[in-house]
Coordinates of C-alpha atoms and ligand atoms in Angstrom, one line a residue:
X125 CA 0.0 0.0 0.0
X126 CA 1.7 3.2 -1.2
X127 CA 0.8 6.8 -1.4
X128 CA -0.4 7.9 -4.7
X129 CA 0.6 11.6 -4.2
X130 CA 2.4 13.8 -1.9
X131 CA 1.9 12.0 1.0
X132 CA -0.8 12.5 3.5
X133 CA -3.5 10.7 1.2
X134 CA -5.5 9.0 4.5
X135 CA -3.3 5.9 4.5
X136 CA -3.3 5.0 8.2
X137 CA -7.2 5.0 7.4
X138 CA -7.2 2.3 5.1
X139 CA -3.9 0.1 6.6
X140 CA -6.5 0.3 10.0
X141 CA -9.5 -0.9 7.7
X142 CA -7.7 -4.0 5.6
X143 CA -4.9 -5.2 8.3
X144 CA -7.3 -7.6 10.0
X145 CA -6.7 -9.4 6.4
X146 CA -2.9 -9.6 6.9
X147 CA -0.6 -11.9 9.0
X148 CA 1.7 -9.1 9.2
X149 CA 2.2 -4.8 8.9
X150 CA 5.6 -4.0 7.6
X151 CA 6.6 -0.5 7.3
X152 CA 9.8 -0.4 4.7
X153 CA 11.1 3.4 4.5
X154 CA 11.2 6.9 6.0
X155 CA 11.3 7.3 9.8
X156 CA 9.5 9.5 12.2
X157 CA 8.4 12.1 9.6
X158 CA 5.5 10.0 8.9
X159 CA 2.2 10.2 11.1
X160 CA -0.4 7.8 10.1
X161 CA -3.2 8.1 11.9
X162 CA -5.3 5.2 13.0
X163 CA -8.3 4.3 15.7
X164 CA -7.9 2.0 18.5
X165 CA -11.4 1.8 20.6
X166 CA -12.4 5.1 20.5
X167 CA -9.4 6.6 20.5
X168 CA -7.0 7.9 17.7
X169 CA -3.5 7.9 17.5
X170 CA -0.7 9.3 15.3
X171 CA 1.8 6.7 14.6
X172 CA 5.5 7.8 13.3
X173 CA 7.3 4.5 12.9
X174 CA 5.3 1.7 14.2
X175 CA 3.1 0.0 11.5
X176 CA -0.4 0.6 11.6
X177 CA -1.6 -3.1 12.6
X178 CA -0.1 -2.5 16.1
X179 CA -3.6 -2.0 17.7
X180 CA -5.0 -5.2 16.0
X181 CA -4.7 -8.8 17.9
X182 CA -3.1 -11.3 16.0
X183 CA -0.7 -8.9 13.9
X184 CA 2.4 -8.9 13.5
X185 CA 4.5 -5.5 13.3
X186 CA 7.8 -5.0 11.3
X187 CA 9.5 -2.2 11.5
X188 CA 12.0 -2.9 7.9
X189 CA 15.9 -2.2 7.0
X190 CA 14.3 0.4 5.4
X191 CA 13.7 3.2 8.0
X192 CA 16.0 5.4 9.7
X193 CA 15.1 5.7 13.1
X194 CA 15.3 7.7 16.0
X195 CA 15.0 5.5 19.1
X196 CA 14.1 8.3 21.5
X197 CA 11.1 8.5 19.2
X198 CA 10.1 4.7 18.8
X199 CA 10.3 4.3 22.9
X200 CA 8.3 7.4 23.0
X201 CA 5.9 5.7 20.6
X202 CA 5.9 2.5 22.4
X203 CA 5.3 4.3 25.8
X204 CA 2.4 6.8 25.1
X205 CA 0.4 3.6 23.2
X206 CA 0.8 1.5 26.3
X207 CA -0.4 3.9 28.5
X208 CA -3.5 4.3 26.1
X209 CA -3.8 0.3 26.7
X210 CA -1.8 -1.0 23.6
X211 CA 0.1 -4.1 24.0
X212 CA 3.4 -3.6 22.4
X213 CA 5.9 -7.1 23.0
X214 CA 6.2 -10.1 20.9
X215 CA 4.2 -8.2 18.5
X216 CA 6.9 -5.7 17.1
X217 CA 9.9 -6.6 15.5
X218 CA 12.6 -4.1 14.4
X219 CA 15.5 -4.4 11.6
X220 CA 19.1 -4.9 13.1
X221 CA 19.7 -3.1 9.7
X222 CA 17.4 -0.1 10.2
X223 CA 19.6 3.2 10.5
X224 CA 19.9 5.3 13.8
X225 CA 19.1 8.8 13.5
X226 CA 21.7 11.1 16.4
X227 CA 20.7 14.1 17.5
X228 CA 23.2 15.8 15.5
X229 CA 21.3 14.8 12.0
X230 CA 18.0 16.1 13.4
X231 CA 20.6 19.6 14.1
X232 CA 21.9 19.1 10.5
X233 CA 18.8 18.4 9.3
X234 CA 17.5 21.9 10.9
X235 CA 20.6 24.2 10.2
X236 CA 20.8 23.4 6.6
X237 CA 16.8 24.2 6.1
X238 CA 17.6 27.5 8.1
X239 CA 20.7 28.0 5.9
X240 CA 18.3 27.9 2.5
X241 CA 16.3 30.4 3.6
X242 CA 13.1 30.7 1.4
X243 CA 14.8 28.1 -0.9
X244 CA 14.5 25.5 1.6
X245 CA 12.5 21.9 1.5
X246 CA 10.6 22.3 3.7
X247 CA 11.4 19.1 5.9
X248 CA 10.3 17.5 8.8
X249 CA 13.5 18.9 11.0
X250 CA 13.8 15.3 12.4
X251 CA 17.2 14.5 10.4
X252 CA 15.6 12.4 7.7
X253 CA 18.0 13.0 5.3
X254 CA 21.4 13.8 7.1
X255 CA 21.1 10.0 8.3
X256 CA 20.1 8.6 4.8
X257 CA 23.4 10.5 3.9
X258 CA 25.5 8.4 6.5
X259 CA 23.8 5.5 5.2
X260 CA 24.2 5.7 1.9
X261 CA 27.8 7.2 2.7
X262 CA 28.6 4.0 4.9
X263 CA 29.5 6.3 7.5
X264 CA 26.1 5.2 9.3
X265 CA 25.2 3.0 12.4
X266 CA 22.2 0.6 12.6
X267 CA 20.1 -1.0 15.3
X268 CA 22.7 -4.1 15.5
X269 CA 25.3 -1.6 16.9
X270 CA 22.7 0.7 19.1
X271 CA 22.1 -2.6 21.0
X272 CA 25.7 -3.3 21.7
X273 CA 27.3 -0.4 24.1
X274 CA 31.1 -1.0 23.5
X275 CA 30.9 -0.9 19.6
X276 CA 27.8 2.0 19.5
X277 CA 30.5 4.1 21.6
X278 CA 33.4 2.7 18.8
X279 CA 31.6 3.7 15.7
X280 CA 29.2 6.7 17.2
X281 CA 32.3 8.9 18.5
X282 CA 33.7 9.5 15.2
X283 CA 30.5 10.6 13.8
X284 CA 29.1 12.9 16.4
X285 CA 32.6 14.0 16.3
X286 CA 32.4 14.8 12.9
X287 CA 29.0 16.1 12.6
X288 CA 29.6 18.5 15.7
X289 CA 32.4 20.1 14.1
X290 CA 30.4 20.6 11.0
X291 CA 27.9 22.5 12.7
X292 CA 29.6 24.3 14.4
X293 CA 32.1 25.5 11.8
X294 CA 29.3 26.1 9.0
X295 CA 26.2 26.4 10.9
X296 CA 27.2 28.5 14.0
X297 CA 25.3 25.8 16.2
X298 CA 26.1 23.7 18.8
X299 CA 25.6 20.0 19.5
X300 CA 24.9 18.2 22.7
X301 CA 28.3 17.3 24.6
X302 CA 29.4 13.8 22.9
X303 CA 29.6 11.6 26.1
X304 CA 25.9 13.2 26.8
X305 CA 24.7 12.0 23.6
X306 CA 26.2 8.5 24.1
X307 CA 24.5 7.7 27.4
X308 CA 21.5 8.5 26.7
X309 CA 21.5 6.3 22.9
X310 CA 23.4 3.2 25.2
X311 CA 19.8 3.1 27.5
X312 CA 17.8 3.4 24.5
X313 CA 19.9 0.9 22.8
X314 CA 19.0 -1.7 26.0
X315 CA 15.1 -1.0 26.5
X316 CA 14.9 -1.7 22.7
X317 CA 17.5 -5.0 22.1
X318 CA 14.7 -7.0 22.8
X319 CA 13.1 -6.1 19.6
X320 CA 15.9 -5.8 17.5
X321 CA 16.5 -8.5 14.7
X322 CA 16.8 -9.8 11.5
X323 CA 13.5 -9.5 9.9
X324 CA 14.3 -10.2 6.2
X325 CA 15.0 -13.7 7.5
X326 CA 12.1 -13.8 9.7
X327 CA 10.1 -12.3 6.6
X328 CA 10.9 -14.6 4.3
X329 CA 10.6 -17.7 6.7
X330 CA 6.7 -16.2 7.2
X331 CA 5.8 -15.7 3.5
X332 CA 7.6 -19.5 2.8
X333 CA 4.9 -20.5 4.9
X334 CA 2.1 -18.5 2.9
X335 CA 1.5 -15.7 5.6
X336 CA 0.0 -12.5 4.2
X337 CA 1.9 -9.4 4.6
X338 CA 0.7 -5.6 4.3
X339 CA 4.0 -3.3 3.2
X340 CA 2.8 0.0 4.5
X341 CA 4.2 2.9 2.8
X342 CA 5.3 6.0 4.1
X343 CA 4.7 9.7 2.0
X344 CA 4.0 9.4 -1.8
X345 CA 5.5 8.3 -5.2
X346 CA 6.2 12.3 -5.9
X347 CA 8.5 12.4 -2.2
X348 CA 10.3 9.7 -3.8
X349 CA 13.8 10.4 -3.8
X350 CA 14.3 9.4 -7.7
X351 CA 10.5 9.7 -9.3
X352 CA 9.8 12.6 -7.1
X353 CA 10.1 15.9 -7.4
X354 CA 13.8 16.1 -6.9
X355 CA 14.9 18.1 -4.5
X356 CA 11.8 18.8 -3.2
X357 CA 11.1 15.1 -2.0
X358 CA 11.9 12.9 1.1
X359 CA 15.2 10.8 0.8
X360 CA 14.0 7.2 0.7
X361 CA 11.5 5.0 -2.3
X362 CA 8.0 5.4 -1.3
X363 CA 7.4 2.6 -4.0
X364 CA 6.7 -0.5 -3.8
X365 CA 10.3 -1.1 -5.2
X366 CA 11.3 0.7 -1.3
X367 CA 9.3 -2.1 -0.2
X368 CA 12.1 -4.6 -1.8
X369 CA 15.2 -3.2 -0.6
X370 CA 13.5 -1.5 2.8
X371 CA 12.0 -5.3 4.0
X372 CA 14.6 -7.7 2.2
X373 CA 11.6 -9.7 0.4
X374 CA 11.8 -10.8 -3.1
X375 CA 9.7 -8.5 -5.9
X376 CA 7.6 -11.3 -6.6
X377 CA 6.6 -11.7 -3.4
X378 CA 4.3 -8.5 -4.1
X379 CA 1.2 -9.9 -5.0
X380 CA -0.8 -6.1 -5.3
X381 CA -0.5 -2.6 -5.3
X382 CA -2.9 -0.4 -3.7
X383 CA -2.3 2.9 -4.1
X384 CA -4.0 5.5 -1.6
X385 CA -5.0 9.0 -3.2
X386 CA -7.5 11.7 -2.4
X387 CA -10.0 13.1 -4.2
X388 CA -8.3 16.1 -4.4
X389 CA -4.3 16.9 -3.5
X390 CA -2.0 18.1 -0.7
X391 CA 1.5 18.7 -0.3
X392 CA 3.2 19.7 2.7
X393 CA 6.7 21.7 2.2
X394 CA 8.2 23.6 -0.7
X395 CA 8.3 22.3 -4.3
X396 CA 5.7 22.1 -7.8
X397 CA 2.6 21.8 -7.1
X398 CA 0.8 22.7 -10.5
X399 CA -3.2 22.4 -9.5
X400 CA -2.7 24.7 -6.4
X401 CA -5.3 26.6 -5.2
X402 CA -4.1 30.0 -3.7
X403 CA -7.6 31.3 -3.2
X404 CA -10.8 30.9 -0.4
X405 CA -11.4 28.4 -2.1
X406 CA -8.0 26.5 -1.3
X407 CA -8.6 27.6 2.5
X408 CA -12.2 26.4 2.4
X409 CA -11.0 22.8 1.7
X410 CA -8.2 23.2 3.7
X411 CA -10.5 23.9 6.7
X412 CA -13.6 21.1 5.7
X413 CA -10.5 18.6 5.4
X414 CA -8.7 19.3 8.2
X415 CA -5.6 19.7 6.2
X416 CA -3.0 20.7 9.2
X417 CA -0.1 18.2 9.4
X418 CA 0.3 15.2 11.5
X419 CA 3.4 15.5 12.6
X420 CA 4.5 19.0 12.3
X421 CA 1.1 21.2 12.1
X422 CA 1.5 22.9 9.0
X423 CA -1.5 23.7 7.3
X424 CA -1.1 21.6 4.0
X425 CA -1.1 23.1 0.2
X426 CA -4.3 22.2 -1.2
X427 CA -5.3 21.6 -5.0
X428 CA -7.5 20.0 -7.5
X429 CA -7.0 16.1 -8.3
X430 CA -4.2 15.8 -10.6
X431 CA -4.8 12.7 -13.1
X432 CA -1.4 13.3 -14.8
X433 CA 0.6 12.7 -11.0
X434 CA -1.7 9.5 -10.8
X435 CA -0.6 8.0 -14.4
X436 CA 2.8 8.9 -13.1
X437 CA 1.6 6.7 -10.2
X438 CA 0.1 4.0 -12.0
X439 CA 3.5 3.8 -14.3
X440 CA 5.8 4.0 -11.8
X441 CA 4.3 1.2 -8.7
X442 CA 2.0 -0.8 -11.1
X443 CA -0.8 0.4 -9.2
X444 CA -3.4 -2.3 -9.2
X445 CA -6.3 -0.3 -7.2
X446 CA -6.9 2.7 -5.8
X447 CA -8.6 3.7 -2.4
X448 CA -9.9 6.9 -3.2
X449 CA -10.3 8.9 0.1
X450 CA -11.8 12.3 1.4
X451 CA -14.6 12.6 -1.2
X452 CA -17.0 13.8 1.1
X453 CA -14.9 17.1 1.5
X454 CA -15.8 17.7 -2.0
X455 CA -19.5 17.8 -1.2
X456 CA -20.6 21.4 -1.0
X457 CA -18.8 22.5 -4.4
X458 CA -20.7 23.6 -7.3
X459 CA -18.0 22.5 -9.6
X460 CA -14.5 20.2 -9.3
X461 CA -12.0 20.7 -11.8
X462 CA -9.7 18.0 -12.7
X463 CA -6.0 18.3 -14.2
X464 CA -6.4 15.9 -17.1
X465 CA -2.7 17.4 -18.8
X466 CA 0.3 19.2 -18.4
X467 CA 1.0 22.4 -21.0
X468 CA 4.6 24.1 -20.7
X469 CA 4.8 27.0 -22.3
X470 CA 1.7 26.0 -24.5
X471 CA 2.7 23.0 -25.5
X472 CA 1.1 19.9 -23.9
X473 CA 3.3 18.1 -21.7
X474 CA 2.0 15.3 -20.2
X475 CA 4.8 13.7 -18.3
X476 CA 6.1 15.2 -15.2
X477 CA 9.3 16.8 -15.7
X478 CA 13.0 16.1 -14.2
X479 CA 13.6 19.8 -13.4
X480 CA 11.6 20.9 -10.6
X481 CA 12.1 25.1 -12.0
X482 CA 10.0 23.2 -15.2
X483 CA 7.7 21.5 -13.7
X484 CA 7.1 25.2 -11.8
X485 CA 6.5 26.6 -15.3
X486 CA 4.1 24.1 -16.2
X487 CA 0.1 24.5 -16.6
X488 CA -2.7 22.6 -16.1
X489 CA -4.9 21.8 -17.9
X490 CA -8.8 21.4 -16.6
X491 CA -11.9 19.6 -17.1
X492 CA -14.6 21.0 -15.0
X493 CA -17.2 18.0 -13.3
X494 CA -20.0 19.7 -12.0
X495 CA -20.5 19.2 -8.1
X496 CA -23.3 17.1 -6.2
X497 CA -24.2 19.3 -3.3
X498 CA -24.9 16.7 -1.5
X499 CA -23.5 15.0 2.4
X500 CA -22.5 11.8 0.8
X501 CA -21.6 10.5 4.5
X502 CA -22.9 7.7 5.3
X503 CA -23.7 6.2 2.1
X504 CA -22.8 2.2 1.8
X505 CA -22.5 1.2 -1.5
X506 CA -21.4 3.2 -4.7
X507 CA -24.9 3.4 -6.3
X508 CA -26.0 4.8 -3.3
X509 CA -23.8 7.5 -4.0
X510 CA -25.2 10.8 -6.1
X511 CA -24.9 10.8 -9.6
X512 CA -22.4 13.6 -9.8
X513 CA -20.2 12.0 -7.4
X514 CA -20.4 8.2 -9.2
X515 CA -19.7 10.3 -12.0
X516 CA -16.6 12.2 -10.4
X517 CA -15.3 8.5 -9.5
X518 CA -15.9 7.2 -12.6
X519 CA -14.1 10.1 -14.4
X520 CA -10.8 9.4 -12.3
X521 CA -10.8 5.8 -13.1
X522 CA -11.0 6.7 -16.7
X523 CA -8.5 9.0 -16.7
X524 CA -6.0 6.9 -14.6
X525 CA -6.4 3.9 -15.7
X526 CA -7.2 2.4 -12.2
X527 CA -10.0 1.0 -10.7
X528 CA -11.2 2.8 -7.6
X529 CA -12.1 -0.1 -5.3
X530 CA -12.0 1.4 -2.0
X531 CA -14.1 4.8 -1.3
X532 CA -13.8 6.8 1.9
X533 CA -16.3 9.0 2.3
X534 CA -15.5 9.9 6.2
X535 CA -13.4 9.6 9.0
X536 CA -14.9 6.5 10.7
X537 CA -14.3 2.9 9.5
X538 CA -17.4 2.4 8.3
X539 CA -18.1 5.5 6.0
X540 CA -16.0 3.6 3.5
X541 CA -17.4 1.9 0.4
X542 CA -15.9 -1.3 -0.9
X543 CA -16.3 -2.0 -4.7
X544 CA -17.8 -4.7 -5.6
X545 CA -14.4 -6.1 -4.1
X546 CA -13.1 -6.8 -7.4
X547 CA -9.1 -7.2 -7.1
X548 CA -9.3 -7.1 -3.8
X549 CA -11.3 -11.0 -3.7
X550 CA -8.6 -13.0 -2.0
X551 CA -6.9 -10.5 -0.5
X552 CA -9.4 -9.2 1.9
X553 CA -10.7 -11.4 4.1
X554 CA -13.0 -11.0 7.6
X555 CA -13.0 -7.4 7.3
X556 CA -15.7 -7.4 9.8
X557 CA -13.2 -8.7 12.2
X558 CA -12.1 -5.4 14.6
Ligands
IMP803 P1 11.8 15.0 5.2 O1 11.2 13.7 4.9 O2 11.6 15.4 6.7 O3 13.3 15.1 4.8 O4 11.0 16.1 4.4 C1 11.2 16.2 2.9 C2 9.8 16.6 2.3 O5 8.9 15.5 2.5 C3 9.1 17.8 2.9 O6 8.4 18.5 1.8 C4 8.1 17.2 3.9 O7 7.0 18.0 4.1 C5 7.7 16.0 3.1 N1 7.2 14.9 4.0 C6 8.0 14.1 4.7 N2 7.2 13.2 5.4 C7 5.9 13.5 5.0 C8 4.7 12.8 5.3 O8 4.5 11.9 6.1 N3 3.6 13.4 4.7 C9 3.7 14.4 3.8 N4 4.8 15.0 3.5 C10 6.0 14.5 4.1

């Protein structure tokens, strides 16, 4: 399950509605800039790194190679559910390969956005991509050596080292003392050993034995650090390719794509965003959709649906469905345009393109659907639905390409519509199981 835009599509909403089909939740990439929100009884909580199928019985939760993480943040996680009632133990399994975020990415993460001024990314300041950087630079340290005090100290020292000096030198800022730093990441290291280990092997011993597994994806195909829209994406593959490399299964093992999108689009940070809506308009939607970000606040960018970002989609992650959420914040407009093409400097373009200053530059193009007035909450099935809105749906399936087979149409579980089932037959089973 992957996100079909710029993240913040309603995904925790659908992981929480089809996990009780799945044996196990996996999340493969990102880290604690992700906040997927899910219910557990009556309450609702914003997850950042744990998979969504934590408040279901019977599920298992792996946190993949994939993520970076900062274990100050997953204890914090695992604390705050507990006390809501949460059982958190045999249930959770974290990579020994998953990166550790320090303190002094989340500081490099900060001083370099500061340092960009109105050029910046926008980012979630919790040192997403400084620690990708020491990944990727083999400079980085994973879970295996967090757990392990005498070789954390051996290969942390250097780096904190290293990244103090950097701050201070170019940023003006300064780091927590180095010994501090290491203290407090060895007793992190020892409430989370427990947790910590190889869960490709583990994965791939489960699906040998035909267990089901849900990759949740974090963000959206256009944060992804190649298919995105470079620079102004996260630095991991939201795709289900991320879901490869991030989990160590093999890529036949992916047996579906669901891609979540809404029925209009968001972004959160700086970069293109071609269907934008900078008037009331914008702030209406912004308001009936509660567009304010999980994890940081923001209010969210706001814009029509853009079919040309879901071909990109559909292309990119072989998307075989799509659950198509937040319609019902459509429901009091008189019309809803729809970005069926790209034109740059009037010429149709209809891919997106490399260079985020041209894909600023582009246009796009409209096709107005009239509205349907209408509260649509509520409503069961799709012929329940009003015209206009069947019609809206049925438009955006055209123009992608995609089914639509799951339709939110509120916040609850139950205002959702599931089509006919379709592609989803054999994947989905007991959904009435909570
Ligand atoms: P980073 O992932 O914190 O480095 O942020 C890079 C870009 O990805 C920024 O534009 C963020 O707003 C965006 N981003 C990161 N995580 C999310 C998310 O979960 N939802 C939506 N946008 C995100």
């Amino acid at each position: 399950m992957i996100g079909g835009q710029w993240g913040d599509e309603g995904k925790g909403k659908i992981v929480d509605l089809i996990s009780p089909s799945f044996d196990l939740v996996a999340r493969y990439q990102g880290g604690h800039n992700a906040g997927h929100t899910v219910r557990f009884q009556d309450k609702h909580f914003a997850l950042r790194l744990i998979p969504s199928g934590i408040c279901r019985q019977g599920v298992m939760n792996i946190v993949g190679n994939g993520l970076v993480i900062d274990p100050r943040a997953l204890l914090y996680e695992m604390e705050t559910l507990r006390a809501a009632g949460v059982e958190i133990g045999d249930n959770l399994k974290v990579s020994d390969r998953a990166h550790v975020i320090l303190p002094t990415h989340a500081l490099l993460d900060g001083a370099r956005e500061k340092a960009l001024g109105s050029a910046n990314i926008g980012t979630t300041s919790r040192g997403i991509g400084p620690t990708y950087e020491s990944k990727a630079n083999r400079t980085g340290i994973r879970l295996a050596d967090l757990v392990d005090a005498d070789r954390f100290v051996e290969l942390a020292r250097p780096l904190l080292t290293h990244q103090g000096a950097v701050l201070r030198h170019f940023y003006g800022t300064d780091a927590p003392p180095v010994d501090a730093i290491l203290q407090e990441y060895i007793e992190c290291g020892q409430k989370l050993r427990r947790f910590v280990t190889d869960t490709s092997a583990y994965l791939g011993h489960e699906l040998a034995r035909g267990k089901k597994l849900l990759c949740e994806g974090a963000q959206g195909v256009m944060l992804d650090v190649d298919h995105g829209t470079y620079p102004f994406v996260t630095s991991s593959s939201c795709g289900p390719g991320g879901a490869v490399t991030g989990l160590g299964i093999a890529p036949r093992s992916i047996g579906l794509v669901l891609a979540v999108s809404k029925a209009y689009t968001t972004r959160v940070g700086s970069g293109p965003f071609p269907t934008e809506l900078h008037d009331e308009l914008g702030d209406r939607i912004r308001k009936r959709g509660n567009e304010f970000g999980t994890v940081t606040g923001r209010p969210r960018r706001v814009g029509w649906f853009d079919a040309v970002v879901a071909r990109t989609a559909a292309r990119l992650a072989g998307i075989d469905g799509i659950a198509l959420t937040k319609l019902d914040v459509l429901d009091d407009l008189d019309e809803i345009p729809v970005c069926v093409g790209y034109e740059l400097e009037g010429q149709p373009a209809n891919e997106v393109p490399a260079r985020a200053d041209h894909y600023e530059r582009v246009r796009p193009v409209l096709e107005v659907f009239p509205g349907w007035k209408t509260s649509i909450e509520g409503a069961a099935t799709f012929d329940e639905l009003p015209e206009n809105a069947q019609r809206y749906v049925s438009a955006l399936e055209k123009l992608t390409g995609v089914p639509v087979v799951i339709l939110s149409t509120g916040a609850k579980r139950e205002q959702t519509i599931l089509r006919g089932r379709g592609i989803l037959d054999g994947w989905l089973r007991d959904l009435d199981r909570t």
